[in-house]
Coordinates of C-alpha atoms and ligand atoms in Angstrom, one line a residue:
X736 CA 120.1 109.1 82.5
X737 CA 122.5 108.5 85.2
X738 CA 121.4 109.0 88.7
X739 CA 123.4 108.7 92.1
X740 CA 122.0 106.3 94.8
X741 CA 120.6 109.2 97.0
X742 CA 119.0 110.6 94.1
X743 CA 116.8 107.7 92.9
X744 CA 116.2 107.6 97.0
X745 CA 114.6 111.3 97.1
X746 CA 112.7 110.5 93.8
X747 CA 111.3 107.6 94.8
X748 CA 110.1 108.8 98.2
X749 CA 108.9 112.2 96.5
X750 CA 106.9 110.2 94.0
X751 CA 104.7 108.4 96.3
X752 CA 104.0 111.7 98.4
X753 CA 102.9 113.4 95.3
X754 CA 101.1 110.2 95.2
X755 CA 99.3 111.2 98.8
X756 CA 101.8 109.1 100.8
X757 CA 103.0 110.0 104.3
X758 CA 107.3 109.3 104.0
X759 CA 108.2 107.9 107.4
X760 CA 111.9 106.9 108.2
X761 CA 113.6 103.8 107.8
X762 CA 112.8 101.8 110.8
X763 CA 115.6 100.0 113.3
X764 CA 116.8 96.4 111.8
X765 CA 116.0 95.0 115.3
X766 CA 112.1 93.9 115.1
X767 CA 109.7 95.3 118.1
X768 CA 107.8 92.9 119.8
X769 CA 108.2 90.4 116.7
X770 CA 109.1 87.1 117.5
X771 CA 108.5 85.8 114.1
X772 CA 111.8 87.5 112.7
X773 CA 115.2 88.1 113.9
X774 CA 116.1 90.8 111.8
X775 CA 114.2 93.1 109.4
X776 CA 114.2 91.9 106.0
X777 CA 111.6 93.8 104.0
X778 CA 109.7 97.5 103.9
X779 CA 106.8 95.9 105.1
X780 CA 108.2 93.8 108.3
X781 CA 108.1 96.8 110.8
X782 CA 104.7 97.6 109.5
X783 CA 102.9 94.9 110.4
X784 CA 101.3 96.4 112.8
X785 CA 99.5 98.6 110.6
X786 CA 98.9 95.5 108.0
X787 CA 97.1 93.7 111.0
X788 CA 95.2 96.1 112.3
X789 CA 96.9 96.0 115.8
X790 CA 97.9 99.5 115.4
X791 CA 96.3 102.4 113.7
X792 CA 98.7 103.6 111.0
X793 CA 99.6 107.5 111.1
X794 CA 98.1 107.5 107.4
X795 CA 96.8 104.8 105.3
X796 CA 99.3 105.6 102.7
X797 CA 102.9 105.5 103.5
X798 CA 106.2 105.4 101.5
X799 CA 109.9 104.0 103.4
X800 CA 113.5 103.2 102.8
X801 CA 114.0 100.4 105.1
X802 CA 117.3 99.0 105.6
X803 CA 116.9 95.3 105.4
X804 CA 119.7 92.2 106.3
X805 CA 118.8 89.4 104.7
X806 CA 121.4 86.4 106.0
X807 CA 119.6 83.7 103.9
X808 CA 121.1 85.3 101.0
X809 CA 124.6 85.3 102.4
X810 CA 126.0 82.2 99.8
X811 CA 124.8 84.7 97.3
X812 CA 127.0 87.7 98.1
X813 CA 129.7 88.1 96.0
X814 CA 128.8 85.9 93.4
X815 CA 125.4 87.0 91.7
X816 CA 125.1 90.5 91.1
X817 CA 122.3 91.2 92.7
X818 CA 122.3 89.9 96.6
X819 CA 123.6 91.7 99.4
X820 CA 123.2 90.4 103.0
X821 CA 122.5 94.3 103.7
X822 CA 120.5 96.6 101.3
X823 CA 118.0 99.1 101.2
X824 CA 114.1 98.8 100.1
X825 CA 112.0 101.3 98.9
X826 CA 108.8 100.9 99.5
X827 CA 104.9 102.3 99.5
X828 CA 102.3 100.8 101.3
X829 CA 98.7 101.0 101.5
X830 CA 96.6 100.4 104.8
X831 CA 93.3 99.1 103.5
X832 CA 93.6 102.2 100.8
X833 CA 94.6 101.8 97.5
X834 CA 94.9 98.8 95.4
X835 CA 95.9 97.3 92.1
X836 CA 94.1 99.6 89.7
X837 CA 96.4 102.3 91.7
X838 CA 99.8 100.5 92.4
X839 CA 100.2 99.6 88.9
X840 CA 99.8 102.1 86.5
X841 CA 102.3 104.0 89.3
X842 CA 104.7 101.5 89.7
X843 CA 104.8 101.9 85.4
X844 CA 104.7 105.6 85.5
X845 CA 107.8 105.7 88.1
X846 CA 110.0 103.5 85.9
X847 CA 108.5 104.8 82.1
X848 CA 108.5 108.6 83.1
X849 CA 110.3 108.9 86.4
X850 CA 113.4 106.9 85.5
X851 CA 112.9 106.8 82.0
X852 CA 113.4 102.8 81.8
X853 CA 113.3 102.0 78.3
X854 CA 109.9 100.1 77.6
X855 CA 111.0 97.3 75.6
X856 CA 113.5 96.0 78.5
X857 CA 111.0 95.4 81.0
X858 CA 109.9 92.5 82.1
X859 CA 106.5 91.8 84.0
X860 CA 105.5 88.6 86.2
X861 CA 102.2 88.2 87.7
X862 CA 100.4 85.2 89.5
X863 CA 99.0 82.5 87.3
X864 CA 95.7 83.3 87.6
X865 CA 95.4 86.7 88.6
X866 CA 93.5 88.1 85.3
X867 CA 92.7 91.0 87.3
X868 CA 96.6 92.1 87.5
X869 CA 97.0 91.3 83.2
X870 CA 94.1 93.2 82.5
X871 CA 95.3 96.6 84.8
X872 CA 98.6 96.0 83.2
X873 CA 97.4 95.6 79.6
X874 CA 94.9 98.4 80.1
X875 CA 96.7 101.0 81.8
X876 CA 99.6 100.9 80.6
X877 CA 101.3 100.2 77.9
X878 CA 103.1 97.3 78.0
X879 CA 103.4 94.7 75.4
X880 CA 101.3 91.6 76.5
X881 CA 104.3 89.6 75.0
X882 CA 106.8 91.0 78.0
X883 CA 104.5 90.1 80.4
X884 CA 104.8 86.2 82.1
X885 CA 102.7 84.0 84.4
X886 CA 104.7 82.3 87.4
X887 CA 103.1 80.3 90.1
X888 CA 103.3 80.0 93.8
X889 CA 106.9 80.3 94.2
X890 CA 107.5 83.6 92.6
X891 CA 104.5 85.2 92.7
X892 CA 102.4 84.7 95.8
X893 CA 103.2 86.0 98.7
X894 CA 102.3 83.7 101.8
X895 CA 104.0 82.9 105.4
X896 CA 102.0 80.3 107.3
X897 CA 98.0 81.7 107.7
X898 CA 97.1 85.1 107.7
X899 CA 97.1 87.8 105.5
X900 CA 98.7 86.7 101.9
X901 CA 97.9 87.2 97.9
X902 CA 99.5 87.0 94.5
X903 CA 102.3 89.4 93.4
X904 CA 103.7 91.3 90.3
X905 CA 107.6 91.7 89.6
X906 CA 109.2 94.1 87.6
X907 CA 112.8 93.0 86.1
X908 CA 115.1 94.6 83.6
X909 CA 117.0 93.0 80.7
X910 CA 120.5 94.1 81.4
X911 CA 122.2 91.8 79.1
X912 CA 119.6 92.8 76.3
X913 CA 119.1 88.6 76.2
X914 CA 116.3 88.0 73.4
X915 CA 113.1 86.6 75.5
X916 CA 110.3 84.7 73.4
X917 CA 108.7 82.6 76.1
X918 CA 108.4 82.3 79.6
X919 CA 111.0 79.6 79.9
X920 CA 113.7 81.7 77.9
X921 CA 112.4 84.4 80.6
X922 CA 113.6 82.6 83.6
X923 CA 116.6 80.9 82.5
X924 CA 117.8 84.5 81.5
X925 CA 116.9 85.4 85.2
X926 CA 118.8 82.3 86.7
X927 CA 121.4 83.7 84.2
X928 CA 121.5 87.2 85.9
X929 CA 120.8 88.6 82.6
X930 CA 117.2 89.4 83.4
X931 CA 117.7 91.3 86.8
X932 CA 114.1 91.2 88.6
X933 CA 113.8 94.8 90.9
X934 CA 110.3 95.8 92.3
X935 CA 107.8 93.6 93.6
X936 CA 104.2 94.4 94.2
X937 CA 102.2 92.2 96.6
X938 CA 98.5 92.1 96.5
X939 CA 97.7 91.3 100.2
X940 CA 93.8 90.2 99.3
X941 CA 93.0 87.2 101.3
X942 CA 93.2 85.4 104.5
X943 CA 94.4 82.2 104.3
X944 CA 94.3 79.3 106.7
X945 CA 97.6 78.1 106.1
X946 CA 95.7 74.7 104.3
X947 CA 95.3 76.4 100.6
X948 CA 92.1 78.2 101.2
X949 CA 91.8 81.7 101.2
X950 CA 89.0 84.1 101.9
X951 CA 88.9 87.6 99.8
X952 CA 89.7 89.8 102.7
X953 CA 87.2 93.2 102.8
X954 CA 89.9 96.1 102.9
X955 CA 92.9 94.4 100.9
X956 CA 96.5 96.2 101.0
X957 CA 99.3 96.8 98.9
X958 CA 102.8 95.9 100.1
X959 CA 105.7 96.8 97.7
X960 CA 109.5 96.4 97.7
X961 CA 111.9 98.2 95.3
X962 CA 115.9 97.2 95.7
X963 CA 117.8 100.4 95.8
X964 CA 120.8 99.2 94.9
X965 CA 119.3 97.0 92.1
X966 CA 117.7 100.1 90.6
X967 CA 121.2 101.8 91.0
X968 CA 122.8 99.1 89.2
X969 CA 120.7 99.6 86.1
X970 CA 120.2 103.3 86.3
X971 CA 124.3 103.4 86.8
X972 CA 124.8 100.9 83.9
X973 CA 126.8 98.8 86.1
X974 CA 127.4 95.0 86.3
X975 CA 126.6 94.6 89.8
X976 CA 125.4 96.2 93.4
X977 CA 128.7 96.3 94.1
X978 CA 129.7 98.9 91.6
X979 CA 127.3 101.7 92.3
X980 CA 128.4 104.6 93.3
X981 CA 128.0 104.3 96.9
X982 CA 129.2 101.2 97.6
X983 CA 132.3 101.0 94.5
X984 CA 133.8 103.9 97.1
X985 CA 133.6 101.0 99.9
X986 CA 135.1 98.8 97.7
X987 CA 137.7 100.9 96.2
X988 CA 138.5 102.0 99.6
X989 CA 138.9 98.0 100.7
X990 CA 141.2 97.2 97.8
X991 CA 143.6 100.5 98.7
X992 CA 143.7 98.9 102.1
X993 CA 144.5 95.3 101.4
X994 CA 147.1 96.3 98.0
X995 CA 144.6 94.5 95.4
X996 CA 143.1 95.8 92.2
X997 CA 139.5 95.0 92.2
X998 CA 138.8 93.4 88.1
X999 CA 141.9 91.2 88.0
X1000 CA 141.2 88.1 89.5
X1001 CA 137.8 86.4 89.9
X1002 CA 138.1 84.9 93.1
X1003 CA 140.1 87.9 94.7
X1004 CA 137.1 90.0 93.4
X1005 CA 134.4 88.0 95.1
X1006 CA 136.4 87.7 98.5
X1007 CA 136.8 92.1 98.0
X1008 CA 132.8 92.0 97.6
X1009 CA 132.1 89.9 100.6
X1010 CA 134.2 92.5 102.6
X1011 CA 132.5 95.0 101.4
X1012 CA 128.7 93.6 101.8
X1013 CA 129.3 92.4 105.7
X1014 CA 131.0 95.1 107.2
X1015 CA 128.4 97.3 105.6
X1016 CA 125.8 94.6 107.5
X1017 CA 128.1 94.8 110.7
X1018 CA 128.1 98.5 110.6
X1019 CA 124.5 98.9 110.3
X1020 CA 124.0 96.6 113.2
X1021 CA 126.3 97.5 115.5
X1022 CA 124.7 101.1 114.5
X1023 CA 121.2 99.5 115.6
X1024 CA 122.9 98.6 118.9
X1025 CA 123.1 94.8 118.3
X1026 CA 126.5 93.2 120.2
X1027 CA 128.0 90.6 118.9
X1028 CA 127.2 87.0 120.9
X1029 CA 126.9 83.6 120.1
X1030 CA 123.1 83.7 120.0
X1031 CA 120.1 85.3 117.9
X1032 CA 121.2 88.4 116.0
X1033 CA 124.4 88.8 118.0
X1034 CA 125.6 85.5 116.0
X1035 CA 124.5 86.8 113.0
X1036 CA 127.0 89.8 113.2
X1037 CA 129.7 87.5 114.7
X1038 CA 129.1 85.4 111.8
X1039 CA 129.4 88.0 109.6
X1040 CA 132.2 89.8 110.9
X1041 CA 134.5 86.8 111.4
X1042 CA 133.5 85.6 107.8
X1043 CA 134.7 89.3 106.0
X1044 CA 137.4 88.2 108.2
X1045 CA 138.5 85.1 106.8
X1046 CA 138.4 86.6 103.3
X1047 CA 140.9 89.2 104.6
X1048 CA 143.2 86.2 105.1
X1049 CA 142.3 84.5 101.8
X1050 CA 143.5 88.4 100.0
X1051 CA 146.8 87.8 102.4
X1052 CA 146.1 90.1 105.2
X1053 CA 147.7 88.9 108.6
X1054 CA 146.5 92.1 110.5
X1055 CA 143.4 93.7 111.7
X1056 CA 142.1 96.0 109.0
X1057 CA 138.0 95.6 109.0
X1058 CA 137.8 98.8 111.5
X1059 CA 139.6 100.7 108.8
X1060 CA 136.7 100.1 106.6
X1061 CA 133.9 101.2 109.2
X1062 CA 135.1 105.5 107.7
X1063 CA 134.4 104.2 104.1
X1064 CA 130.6 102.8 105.2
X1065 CA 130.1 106.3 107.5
X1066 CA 130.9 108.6 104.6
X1067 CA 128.7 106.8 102.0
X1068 CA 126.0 106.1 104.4
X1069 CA 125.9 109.5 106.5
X1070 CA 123.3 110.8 104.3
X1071 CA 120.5 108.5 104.3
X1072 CA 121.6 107.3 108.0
X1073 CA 123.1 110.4 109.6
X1074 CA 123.4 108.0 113.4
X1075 CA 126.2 106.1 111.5
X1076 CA 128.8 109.4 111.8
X1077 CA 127.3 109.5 115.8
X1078 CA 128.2 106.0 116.2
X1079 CA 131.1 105.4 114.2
X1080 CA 133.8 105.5 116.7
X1081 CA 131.9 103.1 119.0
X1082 CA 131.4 100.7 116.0
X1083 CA 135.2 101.3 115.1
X1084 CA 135.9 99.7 118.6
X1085 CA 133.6 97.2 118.4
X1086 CA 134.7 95.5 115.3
X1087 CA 138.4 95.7 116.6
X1088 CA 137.9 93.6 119.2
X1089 CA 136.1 91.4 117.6
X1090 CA 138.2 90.9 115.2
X1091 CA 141.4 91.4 117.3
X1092 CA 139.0 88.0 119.6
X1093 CA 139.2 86.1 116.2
X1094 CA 142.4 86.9 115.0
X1095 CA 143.9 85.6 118.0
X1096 CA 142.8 82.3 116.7
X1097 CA 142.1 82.0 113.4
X1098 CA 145.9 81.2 111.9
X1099 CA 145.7 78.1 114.7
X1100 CA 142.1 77.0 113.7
X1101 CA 142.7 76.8 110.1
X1102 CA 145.8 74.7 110.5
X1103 CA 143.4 72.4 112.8
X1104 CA 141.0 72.3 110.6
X1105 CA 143.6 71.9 107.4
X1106 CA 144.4 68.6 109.3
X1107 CA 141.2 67.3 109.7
X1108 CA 140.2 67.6 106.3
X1109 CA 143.4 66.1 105.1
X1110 CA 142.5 63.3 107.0
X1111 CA 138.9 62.5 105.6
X1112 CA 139.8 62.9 102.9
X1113 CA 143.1 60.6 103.0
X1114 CA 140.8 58.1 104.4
X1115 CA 137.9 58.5 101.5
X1116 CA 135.5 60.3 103.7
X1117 CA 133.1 63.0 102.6
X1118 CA 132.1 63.7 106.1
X1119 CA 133.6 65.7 108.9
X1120 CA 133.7 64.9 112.4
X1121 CA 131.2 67.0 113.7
X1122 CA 133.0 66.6 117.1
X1123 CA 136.1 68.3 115.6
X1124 CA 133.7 71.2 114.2
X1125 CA 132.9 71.9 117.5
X1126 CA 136.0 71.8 118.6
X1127 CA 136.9 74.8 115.9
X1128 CA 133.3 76.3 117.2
X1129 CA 134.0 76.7 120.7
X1130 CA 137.7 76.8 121.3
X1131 CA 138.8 78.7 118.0
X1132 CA 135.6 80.5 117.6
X1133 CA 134.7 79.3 114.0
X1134 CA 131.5 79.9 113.2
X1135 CA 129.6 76.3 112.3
X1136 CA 128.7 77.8 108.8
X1137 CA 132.0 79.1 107.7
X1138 CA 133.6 75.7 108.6
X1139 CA 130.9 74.7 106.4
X1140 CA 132.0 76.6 103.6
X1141 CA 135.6 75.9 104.5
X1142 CA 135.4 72.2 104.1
X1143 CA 132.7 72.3 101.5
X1144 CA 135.7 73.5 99.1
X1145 CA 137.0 70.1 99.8
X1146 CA 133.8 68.3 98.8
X1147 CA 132.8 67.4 102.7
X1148 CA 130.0 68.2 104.5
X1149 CA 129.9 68.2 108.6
X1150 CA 128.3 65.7 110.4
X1151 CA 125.6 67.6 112.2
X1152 CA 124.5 65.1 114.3
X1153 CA 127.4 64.6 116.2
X1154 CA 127.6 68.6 116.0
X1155 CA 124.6 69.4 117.7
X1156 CA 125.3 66.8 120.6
X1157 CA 128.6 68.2 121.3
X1158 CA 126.5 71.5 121.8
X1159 CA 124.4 69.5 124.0
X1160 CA 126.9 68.1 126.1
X1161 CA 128.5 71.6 125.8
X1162 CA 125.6 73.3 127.1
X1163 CA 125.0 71.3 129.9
X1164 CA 127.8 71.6 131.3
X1165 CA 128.0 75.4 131.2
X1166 CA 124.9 74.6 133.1
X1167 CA 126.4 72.9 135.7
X1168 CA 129.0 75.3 136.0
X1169 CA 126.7 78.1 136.5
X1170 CA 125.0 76.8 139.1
X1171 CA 127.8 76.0 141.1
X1172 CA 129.0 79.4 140.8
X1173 CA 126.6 80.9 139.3
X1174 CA 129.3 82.8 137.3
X1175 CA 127.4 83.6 133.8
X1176 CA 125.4 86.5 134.5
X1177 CA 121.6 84.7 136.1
X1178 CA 119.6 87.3 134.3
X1179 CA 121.3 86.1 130.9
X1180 CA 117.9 85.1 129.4
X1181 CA 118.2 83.0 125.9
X1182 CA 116.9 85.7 123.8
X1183 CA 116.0 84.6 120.6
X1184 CA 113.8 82.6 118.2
X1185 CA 116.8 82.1 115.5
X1186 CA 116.4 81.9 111.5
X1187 CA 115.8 78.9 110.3
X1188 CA 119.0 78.1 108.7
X1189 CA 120.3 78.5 112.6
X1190 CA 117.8 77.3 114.9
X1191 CA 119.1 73.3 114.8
X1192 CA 122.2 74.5 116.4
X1193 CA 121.7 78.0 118.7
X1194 CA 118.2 77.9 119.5
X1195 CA 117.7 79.0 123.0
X1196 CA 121.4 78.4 123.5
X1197 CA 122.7 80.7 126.2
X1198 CA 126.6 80.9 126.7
X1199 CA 128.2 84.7 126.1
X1200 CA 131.1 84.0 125.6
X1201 CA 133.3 81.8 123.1
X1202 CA 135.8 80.6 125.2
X1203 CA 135.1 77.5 127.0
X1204 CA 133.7 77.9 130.4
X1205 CA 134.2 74.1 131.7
Ligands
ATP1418 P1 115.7 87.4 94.3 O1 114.7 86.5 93.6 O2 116.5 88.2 93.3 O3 116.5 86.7 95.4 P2 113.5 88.2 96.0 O4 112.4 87.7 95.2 O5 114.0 87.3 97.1 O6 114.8 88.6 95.0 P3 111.8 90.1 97.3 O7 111.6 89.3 98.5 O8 110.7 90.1 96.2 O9 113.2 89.6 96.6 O10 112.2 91.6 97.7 C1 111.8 92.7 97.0 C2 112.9 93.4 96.3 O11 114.0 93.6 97.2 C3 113.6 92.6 95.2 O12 112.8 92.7 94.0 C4 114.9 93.2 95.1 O13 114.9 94.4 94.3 C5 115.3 93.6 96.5 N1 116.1 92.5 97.2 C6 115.7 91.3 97.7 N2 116.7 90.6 98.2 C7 117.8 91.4 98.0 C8 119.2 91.3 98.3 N3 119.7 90.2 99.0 N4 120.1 92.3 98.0 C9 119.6 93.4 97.4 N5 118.3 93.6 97.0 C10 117.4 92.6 97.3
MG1419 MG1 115.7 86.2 97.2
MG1420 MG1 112.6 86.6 93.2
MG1421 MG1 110.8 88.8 94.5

């Protein structure tokens, strides 16, 4: 029962209107008036609004594909099957409408009758002590009480700070066919990726006060969150998001344009996936009309962009080529996201320059930065100078985190410390500069709140450009 990506993306959204749900498009990755996020990572982010009562939903049922970029995940691309920093989520939602008794017995209709998932692969998870989700799945449908597993906080409760929060239930799919007899065999499978998990349902029923205790909230909702590419991977019979149909033609395309054959060679293949995965994300948000810059989101696609980069060089490309790749995201895109073939000549020149900006420097930096790890570790050390990371940062334009990765491969680690006050010192005297001339742009305001993996470093910080400006 093969389906193509756009397929299980029509029958999806066509299940939940027959279902009574109003389809709305997938909303921009830039958040609106959300200062909490810097980048939409789920179906239910840009509906907050509706979750919170600030806004009055168009209909208290709704059903999305949201794009999503999810740069926590970004160690993961490449190397587990199942992470991409961009993917799609499919998603229905309910405003104070429905709840569990509903959203299950769906959720198992959709992947038993819909999809035609064969029952004895599924896995369910569900929140240690939410009887009230085992008995709806035991009762309405028919799945074995023996595939279905309690988890606690972790994986199944869904909670950021105070507010609106609540147990979950995940759906995964034994790919490898692994033999499960307990719950612990269940999750090693899953650390495995033999266990692949896909769909999870959140039960938004209490308020919490941030301190562990909750009040059962009058008009609970349901907030769910399907991977599309996961789904595709297992109704494709693939080994990995990288080898459905949509994106295998990125992927192909990539390895036609830098002379490799993708299955050959581990590490050439993980490099060929990472290309793949971030010009996808750069596309999308250059599409969304983020720029790239050295704060906020901006440094998120910089980062992105000069990392696909980098693994260009470790395949043995010396020349531009990520621009080539922008046709290959259009054409398997343009369906579901018919701006991309609008945009794509503006995001063709985009990414050149960027890349052209990095190129310029990248064969210099790495030798720089080849010397400095030679040195630690000639001299025993398992720290690098986080003076001479800064150096790479602002002269060479290394991201921090890929000269991170870079030495990590040598066992070191940077010493952020010293990074940070470099950055200081750095920023300070841009400062200076600025007000002497007043040569950066005066209405440059220091956009962002950044992710938390960022904010030690680029919070607030409010240079343009990479080039040194003292
Ligand atoms: P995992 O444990 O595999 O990292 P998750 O628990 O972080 O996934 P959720 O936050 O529950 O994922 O998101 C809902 C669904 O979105 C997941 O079940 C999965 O299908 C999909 N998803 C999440 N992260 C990614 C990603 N990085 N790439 C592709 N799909 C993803
Ligand atoms: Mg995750
Ligand atoms: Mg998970
Ligand atoms: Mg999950």
């Amino acid at each position: 029962n093969y389906m193509k990506t756009s397929e299980i993306r029509e029958s999806y959204l066509s299940f939940f209107e027959s279902k009574g749900h109003l389809r709305m498009k997938s909303f921009s990755l830039v958040p609106k008036n959300d200062k909490s996020l810097l980048l939409i990572n789920a179906g239910m982010a840009p509906l907050k609004p509706y979750f919170t009562g600030v806004e009055e939903p168009p209909r208290r049922r709704v059903t999305t594909c949201q794009k999503c970029i999810r740069t926590g995940d970004i160690e993961n691309v490449g190397k587990t099957s199942r992470h991409g920093t961009f993917f799609e989520m499919l998603g229905n939602f309910s405003f104070g409408d429905y709840f569990k008794n509903e959203v299950i017995p769906w959720a198992w209709e959709y992947i038993t009758e819909v999809l035609k998932l064969p029952k004895d692969k599924l896995f369910v998870t569900i929140y240690l002590d939410d009887d009230e989700a085992y008995d709806i799945w035991t009762s309405k449908t028919d799945i074995k009480p023996s595939q279905i597993f309690r988890l606690g906080k972790e994986d199944n409760f869904w909670e950021h700070g105070s507010g609106p929060c609540g147990p979950c239930t995940e759906i995964h799919y034994n790919k490898a066919g692994v033999k499960v007899n307990n719950v612990d065999e269940f999750v090693i499978a899953s650390d495995n990726d033999e266990i692949i998990e896909f769909w999870n349902l959140v039960f938004t029923q209490f308020d919490g006060d941030g301190e562990g205790n909750y009040e059962r909230l009058a008009n609970p909702n349901i907030d769910t969150g399907m991977g599309l590419e996961r789904m595709a991977t297992i109704m494709q019979n693939v080994d990995n998001i990288f080898e459905i149909d949509i994106v295998r033609n990125i992927l192909d395309g990539i390895c036609k344009i830098v002379g490799k054959e993708y299955g050959k060679n581990d590490k050439d293949d993980v490099s060929l996936r990472i290309i793949t995965d971030h010009v996808k994300s750069v596309s999308m948000m250059l599409c969304d009309g983020i720029q790239p810059s050295n704060e906020g989101r901006g440094y998120v696609l910089r980062r992105l962009l000069r990392r696909a980069a980098r693994h260009g060089r470790v395949l043995g490309m010396k020349d531009e080529f990520l621009y080539k790749v922008v046709d290959l995201v259009v054409e398997s895109y343009k369906e579901g996201y018919p701006e991309l073939v609008e945009k794509a000549d503006y995001i063709r020149k985009m990414i050149t320059i960027e890349e052209k900006k990095f190129n310029e420097t990248i064969d210099t930096g790495m030798d720089i930065l080849k010397d400095y790890m030679d040195k630690a570790v000639s001299e025993g050390k398992t720290i690098l100078d986080g003076k001479d990371a800064f150096k790479l940062y602002d002269t060479y334009g290394f991201p921090l985190e890929l000269t991170e990765e870079i030495v990590e491969e040598k066992g070191l680690k940077v010493d952020m410390e010293q990074f940070n006050k470099a950055m200081q010192e750095q920023r300070e005297r841009a400062r200076g500069a600025r007000e002497k001339t007043s040569y950066m742009g005066a209405d440059e305001v220091p956009m962002n709140k950044v992710d938390a993996s960022l904010s030690t470093v680029f919070d607030g910080y409010d240079k343009t450009e990479l080039t040194s400006i003292v």
